[in-house]
Short mmCIF file of C-alpha atoms in Angstrom, two decimals:
data_model
loop_
_atom_site.label_atom_id
_atom_site.label_comp_id
_atom_site.label_asym_id
_atom_site.label_seq_id
_atom_site.Cartn_x
_atom_site.Cartn_y
_atom_site.Cartn_z
CA MET A 1 -73.78 -37.35 -49.48
CA GLU A 2 -72.63 -35.73 -46.24
CA ASN A 3 -69.90 -37.05 -44.05
CA LEU A 4 -71.34 -39.66 -41.67
CA ASN A 5 -68.38 -39.42 -39.28
CA GLY A 6 -69.21 -35.85 -38.29
CA TYR A 7 -72.73 -36.77 -37.23
CA LEU A 8 -71.51 -39.79 -35.31
CA ILE A 9 -68.87 -37.75 -33.48
CA ILE A 10 -71.42 -35.10 -32.49
CA SER A 11 -73.79 -37.83 -31.38
CA ALA A 12 -71.09 -39.50 -29.29
CA ILE A 13 -70.19 -36.18 -27.66
CA LEU A 14 -73.83 -35.45 -26.82
CA PHE A 15 -74.33 -38.95 -25.45
CA SER A 16 -71.18 -38.63 -23.33
CA ILE A 17 -72.31 -35.29 -21.91
CA GLY A 18 -75.67 -36.83 -21.04
CA THR A 19 -74.04 -39.85 -19.40
CA ILE A 20 -71.74 -37.68 -17.31
CA GLY A 21 -74.71 -35.55 -16.30
CA VAL A 22 -76.75 -38.57 -15.21
CA LEU A 23 -73.87 -39.98 -13.18
CA THR A 24 -72.79 -36.76 -11.46
CA ARG A 25 -75.91 -34.66 -10.85
CA LYS A 26 -78.19 -34.85 -7.82
CA ASN A 27 -81.09 -32.75 -9.09
CA ALA A 28 -83.73 -35.04 -10.57
CA ILE A 29 -84.88 -32.56 -13.22
CA VAL A 30 -81.31 -32.14 -14.49
CA ILE A 31 -80.98 -35.93 -14.59
CA PHE A 32 -84.14 -36.17 -16.71
CA MET A 33 -82.79 -33.48 -19.05
CA CYS A 34 -79.55 -35.45 -19.40
CA ILE A 35 -81.55 -38.59 -20.24
CA GLU A 36 -83.39 -36.59 -22.90
CA LEU A 37 -80.01 -35.44 -24.26
CA MET A 38 -78.89 -39.06 -24.48
CA LEU A 39 -82.09 -40.04 -26.31
CA ASN A 40 -81.62 -37.17 -28.77
CA ALA A 41 -78.02 -38.26 -29.40
CA VAL A 42 -79.28 -41.74 -30.29
CA ASN A 43 -81.93 -40.16 -32.51
CA LEU A 44 -79.23 -38.22 -34.33
CA THR A 45 -77.36 -41.48 -34.94
CA PHE A 46 -80.48 -43.20 -36.25
CA VAL A 47 -81.23 -40.33 -38.64
CA ALA A 48 -77.60 -40.17 -39.84
CA PHE A 49 -77.49 -43.90 -40.58
CA SER A 50 -80.93 -43.80 -42.15
CA ARG A 51 -79.87 -41.04 -44.50
CA HIS A 52 -76.53 -42.72 -45.22
CA LEU A 53 -78.18 -46.03 -46.07
CA GLY A 54 -81.00 -44.41 -48.04
CA ASN A 55 -83.97 -45.93 -46.22
CA LEU A 56 -86.52 -44.57 -43.77
CA ASP A 57 -86.29 -47.28 -41.11
CA GLY A 58 -84.13 -45.19 -38.79
CA GLN A 59 -86.39 -42.17 -39.11
CA VAL A 60 -89.46 -44.23 -38.26
CA PHE A 61 -87.65 -45.61 -35.22
CA VAL A 62 -86.78 -42.03 -34.18
CA LEU A 63 -90.49 -41.24 -34.17
CA PHE A 64 -91.10 -44.06 -31.70
CA VAL A 65 -88.17 -42.99 -29.54
CA MET A 66 -89.57 -39.46 -29.43
CA VAL A 67 -92.95 -40.78 -28.28
CA VAL A 68 -91.27 -42.77 -25.50
CA ALA A 69 -89.20 -39.71 -24.53
CA ALA A 70 -92.33 -37.56 -24.31
CA ALA A 71 -94.05 -40.15 -22.13
CA GLU A 72 -90.95 -40.43 -19.92
CA ALA A 73 -90.83 -36.66 -19.52
CA ALA A 74 -94.51 -36.46 -18.61
CA VAL A 75 -94.35 -39.27 -16.05
CA GLY A 76 -91.03 -38.03 -14.64
CA LEU A 77 -92.32 -34.50 -14.25
CA ALA A 78 -95.47 -35.76 -12.53
CA LEU A 79 -93.34 -37.79 -10.12
CA MET A 80 -91.14 -34.78 -9.41
CA VAL A 81 -94.14 -32.56 -8.69
CA ALA A 82 -95.60 -35.18 -6.35
CA PHE A 83 -92.28 -35.65 -4.58
CA TYR A 84 -91.75 -31.90 -4.25
CA ASN A 85 -95.22 -31.51 -2.72
CA ASN A 86 -94.32 -34.08 -0.05
CA LYS A 87 -90.67 -33.27 0.74
CA GLU A 88 -90.13 -29.78 -0.80
CA SER A 89 -86.96 -31.04 -2.46
CA ILE A 90 -86.11 -32.78 -5.70
CA ASP A 91 -82.68 -33.95 -4.61
CA VAL A 92 -82.04 -37.56 -5.65
CA ASP A 93 -80.54 -38.36 -2.24
CA ASP A 94 -83.86 -37.47 -0.59
CA MET A 95 -85.78 -39.89 -2.77
CA ILE A 96 -84.60 -42.87 -0.79
CA LEU A 97 -87.19 -41.75 1.74
CA MET A 98 -89.90 -42.98 -0.64
CA LYS A 99 -89.06 -46.57 0.32
CA TRP A 100 -91.27 -48.33 2.87
#
């Protein structure tokens, strides 16, 4: 069986990169890509533990997380297109203008 620590370290690095990207970027599309990176890091952890423990529960959960990630990407992209059509910018600082 492979070394579980290597997969967990890679997953932690990917999750950290995604977290830093979400906290520091102002472009909404880059923020959504960083969120996807974080979700994929969690998926890697689920698959690593699932393989280490010898059951398929983690892999089934990854399937559900991927469905949620696809829905989040579709809704987020639709919101970005609608916002860009109104303001011609996808800067997160400009989105406060969407409030009443």
